[in-house]
Amino acid sequence: MSSLKNWDNRTWLSSKEYIQKFNKFLLKQKKLNKNSNILDIGCGRGKIIGNLYRDLALKNKPFGIDTVNHKDKDRNMVFKKIDALSFLLKTTESYDLILIKQTIHLLRFNQIIKLINICKKRLSFNGKIIILSLDPNKNELPVFSSMKKNLRESLKRDKKIFNLINRIDKKIVIKKFNFKVKISKRKYLQMIKNKFISTLLNFSKKQILDGIKEINLKYDEYLIFNDRLICLSLNKS
Ligand SMILES: C[S@@+](CC[C@H](N)C(=O)[O-])C[C@H]1O[C@@H](n2cnc3c(N)ncnc32)[C@H](O)[C@@H]1O
């Protein structure tokens, strides 16, 4: 699969409103303070942890890892371009928060099992792993027909991932995060053209152009929908 380069490339996911609302939600799931040590797996441009660094006046810059190194990433993090498992197998650090946001679905099942188990070992005493993914039961993302089909398959797989995580840790806490999006159709079509979501990565140019036509006909000037995530919190033991 090609890499995901345009996920938070000036979309609602990198907006101040989204990041502030998300971080408020995150801090409800895991209390953090200026001494907290944070790792973000699949950090993208690192806007979320960069914002946490500023808001919490963290002593240590949070650590962000990703297989893609964006030029415009947040400066308030320490970034390493590396695969999650390779990093975790090497590091001896322990973390108060390990964030895995909208990334776990990009891994294979056996990699997910390994990842969760190593993450648990790398947690500090009161640390938490927080995993977020699209809510598989309530997805409102505007889609065209072939995208809908692929997304449905991907959400089915996500449900299997949640069951898998549940088998590893029976004490997971499940919460929901919701962000109301209002975006111009022009901007959303650009996001589709940029293949912002993994569901679109393997689409041909023709499939994308057909999809753009479909969305263009189906929606008015603005698209309004909820970006709904499911959040799984796991403790060390
Ligand atoms: C959908 S984006 C999410 C970015 C960010 N967490 C957010 O929610 O805004 C998924 C990210 O995971 C990264 N990724 C995929 N596989 C990875 C792996 N094996 N190790 C580390 N990062 C990975 C991708 O490059 C991409 O930046």
mmCIF file with all atom_site columns, C-alpha atoms in Angstrom, residues 140-214:
data_model
loop_
_atom_site.group_PDB
_atom_site.id
_atom_site.type_symbol
_atom_site.label_atom_id
_atom_site.label_alt_id
_atom_site.label_comp_id
_atom_site.label_asym_id
_atom_site.label_entity_id
_atom_site.label_seq_id
_atom_site.pdbx_PDB_ins_code
_atom_site.Cartn_x
_atom_site.Cartn_y
_atom_site.Cartn_z
_atom_site.occupancy
_atom_site.B_iso_or_equiv
_atom_site.pdbx_formal_charge
_atom_site.auth_seq_id
_atom_site.auth_comp_id
_atom_site.auth_asym_id
_atom_site.auth_atom_id
_atom_site.pdbx_PDB_model_num
ATOM 1  C CA . GLU A 1 140 ? -20.899 9.611   8.601   1.00 0.00 ? 140 GLU A CA 1
ATOM 2  C CA . LEU A 1 141 ? -17.917 10.347  6.393   1.00 0.00 ? 141 LEU A CA 1
ATOM 3  C CA . PRO A 1 142 ? -19.240 11.497  2.977   1.00 0.00 ? 142 PRO A CA 1
ATOM 4  C CA . VAL A 1 143 ? -18.410 8.757   0.483   1.00 0.00 ? 143 VAL A CA 1
ATOM 5  C CA . PHE A 1 144 ? -18.930 7.812   -3.158  1.00 0.00 ? 144 PHE A CA 1
ATOM 6  C CA . SER A 1 145 ? -20.126 4.302   -4.013  1.00 0.00 ? 145 SER A CA 1
ATOM 7  C CA . SER A 1 146 ? -16.800 2.456   -4.454  1.00 0.00 ? 146 SER A CA 1
ATOM 8  C CA . MET A 1 147 ? -15.333 4.299   -1.455  1.00 0.00 ? 147 MET A CA 1
ATOM 9  C CA . LYS A 1 148 ? -18.375 3.242   0.578   1.00 0.00 ? 148 LYS A CA 1
ATOM 10 C CA . LYS A 1 149 ? -17.763 -0.400  -0.335  1.00 0.00 ? 149 LYS A CA 1
ATOM 11 C CA . ASN A 1 150 ? -14.080 -0.244  0.659   1.00 0.00 ? 150 ASN A CA 1
ATOM 12 C CA . LEU A 1 151 ? -14.808 1.675   3.838   1.00 0.00 ? 151 LEU A CA 1
ATOM 13 C CA . ARG A 1 152 ? -17.468 -0.862  4.839   1.00 0.00 ? 152 ARG A CA 1
ATOM 14 C CA . GLU A 1 153 ? -14.907 -3.676  4.466   1.00 0.00 ? 153 GLU A CA 1
ATOM 15 C CA . SER A 1 154 ? -12.328 -1.692  6.392   1.00 0.00 ? 154 SER A CA 1
ATOM 16 C CA . LEU A 1 155 ? -14.782 -0.987  9.240   1.00 0.00 ? 155 LEU A CA 1
ATOM 17 C CA . LYS A 1 156 ? -15.669 -4.701  9.374   1.00 0.00 ? 156 LYS A CA 1
ATOM 18 C CA . ARG A 1 157 ? -11.960 -5.414  9.815   1.00 0.00 ? 157 ARG A CA 1
ATOM 19 C CA . ASP A 1 158 ? -11.765 -2.705  12.500  1.00 0.00 ? 158 ASP A CA 1
ATOM 20 C CA . LYS A 1 159 ? -14.442 -4.551  14.497  1.00 0.00 ? 159 LYS A CA 1
ATOM 21 C CA . LYS A 1 160 ? -12.237 -7.655  14.346  1.00 0.00 ? 160 LYS A CA 1
ATOM 22 C CA . ILE A 1 161 ? -9.312  -5.544  15.580  1.00 0.00 ? 161 ILE A CA 1
ATOM 23 C CA . PHE A 1 162 ? -11.377 -4.351  18.571  1.00 0.00 ? 162 PHE A CA 1
ATOM 24 C CA . ASN A 1 163 ? -12.301 -7.957  19.400  1.00 0.00 ? 163 ASN A CA 1
ATOM 25 C CA . LEU A 1 164 ? -8.652  -8.900  19.168  1.00 0.00 ? 164 LEU A CA 1
ATOM 26 C CA . ILE A 1 165 ? -7.638  -6.088  21.559  1.00 0.00 ? 165 ILE A CA 1
ATOM 27 C CA . ASN A 1 166 ? -10.461 -7.102  23.873  1.00 0.00 ? 166 ASN A CA 1
ATOM 28 C CA . ARG A 1 167 ? -9.068  -10.630 23.978  1.00 0.00 ? 167 ARG A CA 1
ATOM 29 C CA . ILE A 1 168 ? -5.638  -9.256  24.959  1.00 0.00 ? 168 ILE A CA 1
ATOM 30 C CA . ASP A 1 169 ? -7.113  -7.013  27.662  1.00 0.00 ? 169 ASP A CA 1
ATOM 31 C CA . LYS A 1 170 ? -10.560 -7.686  29.102  1.00 0.00 ? 170 LYS A CA 1
ATOM 32 C CA . LYS A 1 171 ? -10.460 -4.439  31.110  1.00 0.00 ? 171 LYS A CA 1
ATOM 33 C CA . ILE A 1 172 ? -10.451 -1.975  28.221  1.00 0.00 ? 172 ILE A CA 1
ATOM 34 C CA . VAL A 1 173 ? -12.549 1.151   28.675  1.00 0.00 ? 173 VAL A CA 1
ATOM 35 C CA . ILE A 1 174 ? -14.488 2.287   25.592  1.00 0.00 ? 174 ILE A CA 1
ATOM 36 C CA . LYS A 1 175 ? -15.451 5.933   24.960  1.00 0.00 ? 175 LYS A CA 1
ATOM 37 C CA . LYS A 1 176 ? -16.613 7.931   21.935  1.00 0.00 ? 176 LYS A CA 1
ATOM 38 C CA . PHE A 1 177 ? -15.190 11.119  20.455  1.00 0.00 ? 177 PHE A CA 1
ATOM 39 C CA . ASN A 1 178 ? -17.267 13.216  18.104  1.00 0.00 ? 178 ASN A CA 1
ATOM 40 C CA . PHE A 1 179 ? -16.348 16.305  16.060  1.00 0.00 ? 179 PHE A CA 1
ATOM 41 C CA . LYS A 1 180 ? -18.871 18.191  13.956  1.00 0.00 ? 180 LYS A CA 1
ATOM 42 C CA . VAL A 1 181 ? -17.341 19.003  10.590  1.00 0.00 ? 181 VAL A CA 1
ATOM 43 C CA . LYS A 1 182 ? -18.481 21.742  8.237   1.00 0.00 ? 182 LYS A CA 1
ATOM 44 C CA . ILE A 1 183 ? -16.366 21.763  5.116   1.00 0.00 ? 183 ILE A CA 1
ATOM 45 C CA . SER A 1 184 ? -16.827 23.256  1.656   1.00 0.00 ? 184 SER A CA 1
ATOM 46 C CA . LYS A 1 185 ? -17.424 20.712  -1.067  1.00 0.00 ? 185 LYS A CA 1
ATOM 47 C CA . ARG A 1 186 ? -14.463 22.177  -2.972  1.00 0.00 ? 186 ARG A CA 1
ATOM 48 C CA . LYS A 1 187 ? -12.142 21.466  -0.025  1.00 0.00 ? 187 LYS A CA 1
ATOM 49 C CA . TYR A 1 188 ? -13.522 17.963  0.541   1.00 0.00 ? 188 TYR A CA 1
ATOM 50 C CA . LEU A 1 189 ? -13.106 17.110  -3.152  1.00 0.00 ? 189 LEU A CA 1
ATOM 51 C CA . GLN A 1 190 ? -9.493  18.246  -2.870  1.00 0.00 ? 190 GLN A CA 1
ATOM 52 C CA . MET A 1 191 ? -9.069  15.887  0.099   1.00 0.00 ? 191 MET A CA 1
ATOM 53 C CA . ILE A 1 192 ? -10.436 13.016  -1.991  1.00 0.00 ? 192 ILE A CA 1
ATOM 54 C CA . LYS A 1 193 ? -8.098  13.962  -4.844  1.00 0.00 ? 193 LYS A CA 1
ATOM 55 C CA . ASN A 1 194 ? -5.231  13.905  -2.308  1.00 0.00 ? 194 ASN A CA 1
ATOM 56 C CA . LYS A 1 195 ? -6.368  10.432  -1.110  1.00 0.00 ? 195 LYS A CA 1
ATOM 57 C CA . PHE A 1 196 ? -6.561  11.686  2.480   1.00 0.00 ? 196 PHE A CA 1
ATOM 58 C CA . ILE A 1 197 ? -7.861  8.398   3.906   1.00 0.00 ? 197 ILE A CA 1
ATOM 59 C CA . SER A 1 198 ? -6.308  4.915   3.632   1.00 0.00 ? 198 SER A CA 1
ATOM 60 C CA . THR A 1 199 ? -9.475  3.565   1.953   1.00 0.00 ? 199 THR A CA 1
ATOM 61 C CA . LEU A 1 200 ? -8.560  5.646   -1.115  1.00 0.00 ? 200 LEU A CA 1
ATOM 62 C CA . LEU A 1 201 ? -4.865  4.787   -1.333  1.00 0.00 ? 201 LEU A CA 1
ATOM 63 C CA . ASN A 1 202 ? -5.248  1.984   -3.880  1.00 0.00 ? 202 ASN A CA 1
ATOM 64 C CA . PHE A 1 203 ? -7.824  3.768   -6.039  1.00 0.00 ? 203 PHE A CA 1
ATOM 65 C CA . SER A 1 204 ? -6.907  4.512   -9.670  1.00 0.00 ? 204 SER A CA 1
ATOM 66 C CA . LYS A 1 205 ? -7.013  8.034   -11.105 1.00 0.00 ? 205 LYS A CA 1
ATOM 67 C CA . LYS A 1 206 ? -10.246 7.119   -12.905 1.00 0.00 ? 206 LYS A CA 1
ATOM 68 C CA . GLN A 1 207 ? -11.919 5.815   -9.751  1.00 0.00 ? 207 GLN A CA 1
ATOM 69 C CA . ILE A 1 208 ? -11.011 9.051   -7.946  1.00 0.00 ? 208 ILE A CA 1
ATOM 70 C CA . LEU A 1 209 ? -12.312 11.219  -10.815 1.00 0.00 ? 209 LEU A CA 1
ATOM 71 C CA . ASP A 1 210 ? -15.582 9.224   -10.953 1.00 0.00 ? 210 ASP A CA 1
ATOM 72 C CA . GLY A 1 211 ? -15.890 9.573   -7.180  1.00 0.00 ? 211 GLY A CA 1
ATOM 73 C CA . ILE A 1 212 ? -15.355 13.326  -7.377  1.00 0.00 ? 212 ILE A CA 1
ATOM 74 C CA . LYS A 1 213 ? -18.162 13.557  -9.976  1.00 0.00 ? 213 LYS A CA 1
ATOM 75 C CA . GLU A 1 214 ? -20.456 11.528  -7.726  1.00 0.00 ? 214 GLU A CA 1
#
